[in-house]
Each structure stands twice: as structure tokens, then as C-alpha cells.
XYZ file of C-alpha atoms in Angstrom:
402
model
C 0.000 0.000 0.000
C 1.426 3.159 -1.041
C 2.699 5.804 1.621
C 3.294 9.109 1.782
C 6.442 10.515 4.113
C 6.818 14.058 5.323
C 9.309 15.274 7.638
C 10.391 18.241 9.050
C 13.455 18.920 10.667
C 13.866 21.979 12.981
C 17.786 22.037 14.519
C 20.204 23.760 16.070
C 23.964 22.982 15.015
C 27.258 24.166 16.301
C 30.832 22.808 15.657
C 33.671 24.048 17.739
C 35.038 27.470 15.793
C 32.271 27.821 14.475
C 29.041 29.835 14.579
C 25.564 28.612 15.842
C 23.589 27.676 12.900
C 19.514 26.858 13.111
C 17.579 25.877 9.907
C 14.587 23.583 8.589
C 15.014 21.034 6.323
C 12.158 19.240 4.858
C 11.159 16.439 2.307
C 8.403 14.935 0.431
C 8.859 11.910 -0.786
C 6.222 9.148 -1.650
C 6.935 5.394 -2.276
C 5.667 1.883 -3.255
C 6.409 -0.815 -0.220
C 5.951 -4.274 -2.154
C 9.810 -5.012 -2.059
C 10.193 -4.830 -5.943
C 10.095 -1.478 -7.161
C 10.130 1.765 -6.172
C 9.220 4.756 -7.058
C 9.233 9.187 -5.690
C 6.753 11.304 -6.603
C 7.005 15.203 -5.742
C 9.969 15.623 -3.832
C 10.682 18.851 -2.400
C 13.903 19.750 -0.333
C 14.293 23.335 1.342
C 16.346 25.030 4.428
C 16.002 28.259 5.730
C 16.324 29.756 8.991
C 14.087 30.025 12.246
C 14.634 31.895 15.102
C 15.338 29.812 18.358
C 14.131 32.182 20.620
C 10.686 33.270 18.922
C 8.207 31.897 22.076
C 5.788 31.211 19.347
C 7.592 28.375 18.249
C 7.814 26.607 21.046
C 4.246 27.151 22.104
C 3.486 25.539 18.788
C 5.532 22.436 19.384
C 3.847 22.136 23.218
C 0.541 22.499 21.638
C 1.593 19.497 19.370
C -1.511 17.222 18.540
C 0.998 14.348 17.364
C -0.009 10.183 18.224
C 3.373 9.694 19.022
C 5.632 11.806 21.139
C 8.888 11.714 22.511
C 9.856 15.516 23.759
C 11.104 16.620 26.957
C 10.095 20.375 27.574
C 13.240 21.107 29.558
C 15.223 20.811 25.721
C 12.804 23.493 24.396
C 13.650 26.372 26.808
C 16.501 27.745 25.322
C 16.759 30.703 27.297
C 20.397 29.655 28.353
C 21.422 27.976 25.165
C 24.677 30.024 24.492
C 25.739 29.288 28.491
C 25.814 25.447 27.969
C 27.832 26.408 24.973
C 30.940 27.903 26.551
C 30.549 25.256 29.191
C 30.781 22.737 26.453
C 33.522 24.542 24.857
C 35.267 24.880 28.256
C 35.340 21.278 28.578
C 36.785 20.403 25.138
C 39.487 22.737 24.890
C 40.525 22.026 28.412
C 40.686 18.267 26.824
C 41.901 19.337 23.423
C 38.386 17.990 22.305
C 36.797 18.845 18.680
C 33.220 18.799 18.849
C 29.977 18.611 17.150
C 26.317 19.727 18.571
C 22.987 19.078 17.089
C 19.990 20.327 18.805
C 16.936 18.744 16.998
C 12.914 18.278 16.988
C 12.167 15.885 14.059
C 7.996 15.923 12.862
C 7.201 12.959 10.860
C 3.866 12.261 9.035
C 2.894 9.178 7.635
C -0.346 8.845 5.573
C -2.019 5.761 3.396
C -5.498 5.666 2.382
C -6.703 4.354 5.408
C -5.158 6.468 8.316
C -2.199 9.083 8.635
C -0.076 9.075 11.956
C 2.058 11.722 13.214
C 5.445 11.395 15.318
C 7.601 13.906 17.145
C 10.728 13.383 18.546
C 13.012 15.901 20.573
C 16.365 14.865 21.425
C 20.208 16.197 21.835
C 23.361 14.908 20.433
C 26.836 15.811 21.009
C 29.909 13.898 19.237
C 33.679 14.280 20.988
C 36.720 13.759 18.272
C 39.192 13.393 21.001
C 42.720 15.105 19.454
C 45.433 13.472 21.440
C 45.545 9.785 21.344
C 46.907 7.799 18.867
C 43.362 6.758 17.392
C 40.716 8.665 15.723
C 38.134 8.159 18.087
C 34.663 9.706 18.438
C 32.515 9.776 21.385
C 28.755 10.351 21.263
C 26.459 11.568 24.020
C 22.721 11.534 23.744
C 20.032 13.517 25.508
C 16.293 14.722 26.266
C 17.596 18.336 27.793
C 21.223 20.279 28.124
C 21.167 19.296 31.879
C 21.373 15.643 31.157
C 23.951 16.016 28.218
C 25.909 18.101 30.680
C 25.999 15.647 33.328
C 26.990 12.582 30.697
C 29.810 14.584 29.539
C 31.106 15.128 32.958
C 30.682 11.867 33.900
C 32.992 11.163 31.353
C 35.991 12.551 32.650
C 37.462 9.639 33.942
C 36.851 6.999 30.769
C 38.381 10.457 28.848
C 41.600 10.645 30.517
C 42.123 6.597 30.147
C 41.337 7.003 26.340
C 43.743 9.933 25.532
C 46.705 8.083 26.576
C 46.502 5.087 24.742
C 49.473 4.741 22.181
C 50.285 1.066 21.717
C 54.274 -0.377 20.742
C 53.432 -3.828 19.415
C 51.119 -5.412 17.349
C 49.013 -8.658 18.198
C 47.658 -11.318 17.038
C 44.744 -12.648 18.392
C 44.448 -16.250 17.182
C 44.080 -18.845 20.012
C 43.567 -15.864 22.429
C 40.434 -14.867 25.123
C 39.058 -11.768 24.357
C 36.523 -9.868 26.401
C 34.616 -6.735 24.752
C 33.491 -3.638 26.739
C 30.024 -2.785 26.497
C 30.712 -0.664 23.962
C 32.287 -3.254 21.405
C 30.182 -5.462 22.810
C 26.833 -3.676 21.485
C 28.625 -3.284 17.971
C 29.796 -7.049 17.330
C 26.166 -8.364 18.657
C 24.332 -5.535 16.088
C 26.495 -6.797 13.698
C 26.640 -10.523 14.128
C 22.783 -10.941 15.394
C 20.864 -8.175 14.319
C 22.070 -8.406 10.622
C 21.758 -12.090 10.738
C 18.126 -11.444 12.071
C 16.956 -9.181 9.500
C 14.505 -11.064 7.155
C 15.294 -9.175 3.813
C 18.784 -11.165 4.237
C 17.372 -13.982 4.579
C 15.172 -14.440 1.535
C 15.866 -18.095 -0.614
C 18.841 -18.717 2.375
C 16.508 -21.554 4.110
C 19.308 -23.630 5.075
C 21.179 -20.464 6.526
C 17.764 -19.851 8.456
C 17.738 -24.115 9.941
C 21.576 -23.180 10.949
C 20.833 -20.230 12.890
C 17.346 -22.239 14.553
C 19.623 -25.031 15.467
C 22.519 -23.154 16.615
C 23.850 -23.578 20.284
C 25.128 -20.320 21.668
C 25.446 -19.765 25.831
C 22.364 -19.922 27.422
C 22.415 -16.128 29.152
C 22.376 -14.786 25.855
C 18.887 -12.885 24.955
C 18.791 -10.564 22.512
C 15.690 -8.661 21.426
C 14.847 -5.457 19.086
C 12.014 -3.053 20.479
C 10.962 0.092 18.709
C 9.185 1.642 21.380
C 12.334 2.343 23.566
C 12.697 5.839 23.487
C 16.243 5.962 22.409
C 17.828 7.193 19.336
C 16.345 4.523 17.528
C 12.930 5.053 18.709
C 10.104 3.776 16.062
C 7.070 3.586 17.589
C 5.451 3.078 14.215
C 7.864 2.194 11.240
C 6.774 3.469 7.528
C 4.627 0.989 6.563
C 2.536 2.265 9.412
C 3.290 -1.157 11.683
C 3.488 -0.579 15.145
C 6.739 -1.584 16.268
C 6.919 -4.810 18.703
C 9.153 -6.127 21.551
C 10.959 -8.995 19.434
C 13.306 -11.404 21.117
C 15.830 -12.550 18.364
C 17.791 -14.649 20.450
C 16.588 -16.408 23.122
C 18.863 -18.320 26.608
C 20.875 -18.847 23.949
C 18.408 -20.176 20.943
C 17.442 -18.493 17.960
C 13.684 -17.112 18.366
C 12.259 -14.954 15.902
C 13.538 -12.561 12.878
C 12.437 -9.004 11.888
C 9.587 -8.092 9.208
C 8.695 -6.091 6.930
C 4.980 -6.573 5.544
C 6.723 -8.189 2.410
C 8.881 -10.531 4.014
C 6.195 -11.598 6.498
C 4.295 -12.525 3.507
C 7.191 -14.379 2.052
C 7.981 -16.086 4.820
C 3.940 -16.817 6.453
C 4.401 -14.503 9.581
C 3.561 -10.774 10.649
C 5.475 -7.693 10.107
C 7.090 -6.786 13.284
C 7.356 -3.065 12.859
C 11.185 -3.035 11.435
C 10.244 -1.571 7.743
C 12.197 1.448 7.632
C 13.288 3.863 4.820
C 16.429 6.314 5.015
C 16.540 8.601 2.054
C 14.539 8.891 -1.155
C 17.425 7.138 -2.701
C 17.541 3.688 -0.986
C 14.207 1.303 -0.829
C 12.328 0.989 2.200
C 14.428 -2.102 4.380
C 14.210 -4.241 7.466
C 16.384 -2.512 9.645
C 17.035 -2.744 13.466
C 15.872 -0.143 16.276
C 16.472 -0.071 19.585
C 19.228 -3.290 20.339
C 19.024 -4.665 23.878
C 21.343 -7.437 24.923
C 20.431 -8.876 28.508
C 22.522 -8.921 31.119
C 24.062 -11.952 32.559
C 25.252 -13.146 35.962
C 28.920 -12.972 35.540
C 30.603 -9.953 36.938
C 33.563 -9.600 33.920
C 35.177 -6.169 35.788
C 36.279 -9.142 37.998
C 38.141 -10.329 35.309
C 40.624 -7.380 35.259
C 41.909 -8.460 38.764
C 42.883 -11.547 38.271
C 45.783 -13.090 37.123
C 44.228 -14.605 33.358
C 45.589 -13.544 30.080
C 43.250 -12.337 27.749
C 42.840 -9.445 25.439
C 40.491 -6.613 25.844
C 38.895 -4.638 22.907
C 37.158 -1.452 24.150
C 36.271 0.307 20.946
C 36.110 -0.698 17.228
C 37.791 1.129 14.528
C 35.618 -0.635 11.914
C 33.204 -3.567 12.516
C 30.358 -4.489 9.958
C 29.249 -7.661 7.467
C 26.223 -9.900 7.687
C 27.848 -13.572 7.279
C 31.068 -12.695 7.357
C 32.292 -9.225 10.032
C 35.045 -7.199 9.473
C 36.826 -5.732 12.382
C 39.312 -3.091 13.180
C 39.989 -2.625 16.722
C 40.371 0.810 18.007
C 41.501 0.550 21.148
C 42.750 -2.962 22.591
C 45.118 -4.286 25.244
C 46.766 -6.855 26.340
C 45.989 -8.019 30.145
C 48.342 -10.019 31.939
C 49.534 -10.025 35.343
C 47.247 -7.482 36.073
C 48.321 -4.885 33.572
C 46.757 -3.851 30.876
C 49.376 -3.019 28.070
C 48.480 -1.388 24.854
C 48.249 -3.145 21.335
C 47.377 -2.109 17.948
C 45.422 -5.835 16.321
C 45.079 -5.572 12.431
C 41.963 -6.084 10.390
C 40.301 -9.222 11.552
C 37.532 -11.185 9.045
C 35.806 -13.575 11.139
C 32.586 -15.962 10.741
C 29.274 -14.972 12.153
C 27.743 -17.999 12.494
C 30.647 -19.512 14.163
C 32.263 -16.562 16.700
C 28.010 -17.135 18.677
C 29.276 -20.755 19.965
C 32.765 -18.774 21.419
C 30.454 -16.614 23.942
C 31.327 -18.396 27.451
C 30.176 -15.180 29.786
C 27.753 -12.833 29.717
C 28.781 -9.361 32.104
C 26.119 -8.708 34.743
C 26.682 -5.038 33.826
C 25.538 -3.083 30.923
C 25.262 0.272 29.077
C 23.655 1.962 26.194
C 24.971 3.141 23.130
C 22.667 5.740 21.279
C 22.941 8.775 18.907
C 21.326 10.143 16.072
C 25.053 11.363 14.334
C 25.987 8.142 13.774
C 24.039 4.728 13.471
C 23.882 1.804 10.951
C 24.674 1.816 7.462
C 23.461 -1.384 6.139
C 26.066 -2.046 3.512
C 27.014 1.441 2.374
C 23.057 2.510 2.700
C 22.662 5.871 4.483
C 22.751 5.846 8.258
C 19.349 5.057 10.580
C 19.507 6.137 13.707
C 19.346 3.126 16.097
C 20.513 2.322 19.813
C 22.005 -0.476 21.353
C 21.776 -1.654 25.050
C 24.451 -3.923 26.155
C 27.163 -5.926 28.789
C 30.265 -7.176 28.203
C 31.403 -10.383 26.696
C 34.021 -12.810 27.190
C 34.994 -15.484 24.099
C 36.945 -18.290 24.359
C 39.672 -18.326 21.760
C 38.369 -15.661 19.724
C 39.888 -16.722 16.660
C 40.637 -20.135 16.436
């Protein structure tokens, strides 16, 4: 059934050195969602300017009649907007700290011939390049209101200080070797390795693939489920098919579950869309792409793991990690932990097997933490980034490469 998309985009941007910038972008765009073709009717892209601190704006976005929103009304009073600038400026130069800000209020209308729904999301994101490490390494902070971005990015201090002196001597090689992944990395590799492996689209005329994942034996504290209705940077409440989004467990104590929909592949493959048909640009077809990623949290308390005496290797951010069957990885930032030091390393490009690295999990961390922005997201081979967020411990993997 054809849809009609409209969204308007009301921001706020400012990059260090440079000038605070507010526009409106908007698009028209209309599409065919049958999997097969495609096609855009009336597109119409514009920006121009809006004045932040016109009242009348804001009273217009309180006064909001939308089914769906996701606002906080601390984020729309602006009256000390240019204050939590220096005080974000402050912070980075005293850290030698590029950064980008992107204060935003997205309206989205979807319409059929059988109902239109309207969404409205309100959120803050703030990106870190950090200058002086020997990595190019971003950070990301995501908020409802200035207070709460604030407080993240001084909570950050102490991770900060850890991360700008990292400058490994020696390379290694992680074949035969324990690995355990912060949260973080953790998130990534599980996006990657499950939620790509879960999305249906990928799946299509790969029924053996499909009886390999059903049968497939991965630890038992494993659970893995996508949710739309998290409100997170990849909140969804109603994809753009106009499907409600749904809790779905992928991965369940360790056994494949369910897989994500669209309203084609749930026809393909005799289910129900789950809510996961989501569109990027005008360019790209509507896809089954991931929301909000939560991995549960196990029993095992991993942070133990850093005061003992084992040997292991521990990857705390990825340079590059993506793939469906097959993941690429770059480590960012690794070391080497043995006698209860953790030594820097610089590990290569690693191409490793999906299916195979799920049977390597042997702990799940009882600890967890959330990865979200709207800067940066997934790509879905080369497609243009969606917004998504993922929720997750750490994990520990028995000889990581074999």
C-alpha cells in the first residue's frame, strides 16, 4: 500500500570554531512498499532559517496534537542555550576535544489511504573527536535536555583521561587468544553478528542459513531482542509501513527465536510484520532494519576479570566492525591483560565468521550500558545511516579466533 512521508526537521547545530547555525530542512517523498520497485513522486527539499528564541515556536511544538511523542520540555527552553555552549567549549578545549552539537525536533507524518499518523521526537546529540591519542576516536552523548547532556559529559571525565593516553608499541595477534569486549564493542559485534543475521530481507531463498541459525547452540544467558518503542535514538514507535513496532526477542537463553519483518517478508515467509520496515533517504528502498538493540545482562561480573591473574585481550572500541555472514573488524583501542596490567596493542583487520564466533560466547557481564545517537548509526552495507541504539554488557569469548 502506497505511503506518503513528510518530515520536518527543525535544529540547532554548532561545531567548535564555528558559529551557531539553526535551519529547517524538509522532504516529500512518496513510495511503493511491495519489495520490488520503487518509485518518488514530488519531492521537495528546502532550508532556511528560524529563530530559536521566537516563544511562538515553542508554544506551537507544546501544543503538538501528534499520536506519538517523545519531547522533553526542559530541551525546548533555550533561554540559556549560548551558556551550555561555553561550558561545552570549556570542557573540550581544556581536553583538546573537537566537537559537534545538534539540537533537533524531528515531525514525521505518515499517511495511506486508510489512516495518517504523526510522530515527534526531541532529542540532543553531542559527538567528541578526542585530538590526542593515537586513534581517531569519536565519542557520542545523547540527551532529552542540556542538563542531562551536561551531566553525561562530565561523567565522562574519567573513561576520557584513560582514552587519551593510549598509544600502543606492538602489534598482536589474536588467534588462540580470550578476548573480552566492553560494552561498547560489545553492542557493535552483537548488532552486527545478530541483528544483521536477524533481519529477514537477508534472509530471503537462504533456508538452510535460516535451519543453521534455529539449530545453533550459543550460551544460554544470551537474549537478545529489538524493540521500537524504547525511546532511544532509535525510537520507532510506528515504522513506515505504518506497523506498530513490537518487543521482538531474536535470540533467546541462547536459541534463535524470531527474525524481523517487513509486511513483504512476512508474507514471504507466512508470519507478521514486526514493525522493522524502515526507509532512510529517497534514494535507498524501504528495508528491514534494526531499532532499539538490547542485549540482557548476565550473571557474571567480567570487571572481575581485570583483577585476576588470566591472560586475555580486551577490545574497548572498534575502529571498523560491519558484514552480515562474514564481520570485518578493526579494533580501536585494545590491550593486552596479563599479570594485572593492561598493556596497549594495535590488532590488524580481523575477518571472522558470524555464524561460528556465537558458539565462542562463554560469559555474559552482569553489567551493561547503552549506546545511542542520532550522528551516527547503521549503514546497512554502504546505505545511508538510521539512527538506532544499542543496550548492552560485556562479553568474554573463548579463543576468539581459532
Amino acid at each position: 500500500m502506497q505511503v506518503k512521508v513528510k518530515i520536518t526537521r527543525y535544529q540547532i547545530t554548532k561545531m567548535f570554531n564555528t558559529p551557531i547555525k539553526s535551519l529547517k530542512n524538509e522532504f516529500k517523498l512518496r513510495y511503493l512498499f511491495n519489495g520490488l520497485s520503487y518509485t518518488e513522486q514530488d519531492r521537495n527539499y528546502y532550508e532556511k532559517g528560524f529563530d530559536y528564541k521566537n516563544k511562538e515556536f515553542y508554544e506551537n511544538i507544546l501544543n503538538n496534537k501528534s499520536d506519538f511523542i517523545k519531547i522533553d520540555h526542559d530541551m525546548l527552553n533555550l533561554s540559556n542555550f549560548k551558556f551550555y555552549i561555553q561550558v561545552i567549549e570549556q570542557f573540550c578545549k581544556k581536553y583538546n576535544i573537537e566537537y559537534y552539537l545538534k539540537w533537533e525536533i524531528v515531525n514525521k507524518k505518515l499517511t495511506n489511504s486508510q489512516k495518517s499518523i504523526s510522530i515527534l521526537d526531541g532529542h540532543i546529540d553531542l559527538a567528541l573527536h578526542i585530538l590526542n591519542n593515537s586513534v581517531n576516536e569519536v565519542i557520542y552523548f545523547y540527551a532529552d535536555n542540556f542538563n542531562q547532556l551536561i551531566e553525561k559529559m562530565f561523567n565522562f571525565r574519567g573513561k576520557l583521561q584513560f582514552i587519551s593516553e593510549f598509544s600502543p608499541i606492538k602489534n598482536m595477534n589474536l588467534k588462540g587468544e580470550n578476548v573480552l569486549l566492553s560494552e561498547l564493542a560489545s553492542g557493535i559485534f552483537i548488532h552486527e553478528v545478530v541483528g544483521h543475521l536477524s533481519e529477514s530481507d537477508l534472509l530471503v531463498g537462504k533456508q538452510n542459513l535460516i535451519n543453521d541459525l534455529i539449530n545453533k547452540k550459543i550460551n544460554n544467558e544470551l537474549t537478545v531482542i529489538d524493540d521500537g518503542s524504547i525511546m532511544s535514538s532509535g525510537w520507532t514507535p510506528v515504522d513506515d509501513e505504518l506497523t506498530n513496532s513490537e518487543n521482538t526477542t531474536l535470540i533467546k537463553s541462547g536459541k534463535w527465536n524470531k527474525f524481523l519483518h517487513s509486511n513483504y517478508t512476512s508474507e514471504l515467509f507466512n508470519t507478521h510484520s514486526t514493525g522493522n520496515c524502515r526507509i532512510s533517504y529517497p534514494e535507498f528502498k524501504p528495508q528491514v532494519r534494526m531499532t532499539n538493540l538490547v542485549i540482557d545482562k548476565g550473571s557474571t561480573d567480567l570487571d572481575l576479570l581485570l583483577k585476576k591473574n588470566d591472560k586475555f585481550i580486551f577490545i574497548d572500541s572498534f575502529s571498523t566492525c560491519y558484514g552480515f555472514r562474514k564481520i570485518h573488524i578493526v579494533p580501536n583501542r585494545s590491550y593486552y591483560y596479563q599479570n594485572g596490567n593492561l598493556e596497549p596493542v594495535r590488532i590488524n583487520e580481523l575477518i571472522i565468521d558470524a555464524y561460528d564466533i556465537l558458539g565462542k560466547i562463554i560469559y555474559v557481564g552482569n553489567k551493561d550500558d547503552i549506546i545511542q545517537s542520532t550522528l551516527t548509526g547503521c549503514k546497512k552495507f554502504s546505505k545511508s545511516i538510521l539512527p538506532v541504539s544499542i543496550r548492552s554488557p560485556k562479553l568474554f569469548f573463548e579463543s576468539f579466533i581459532s
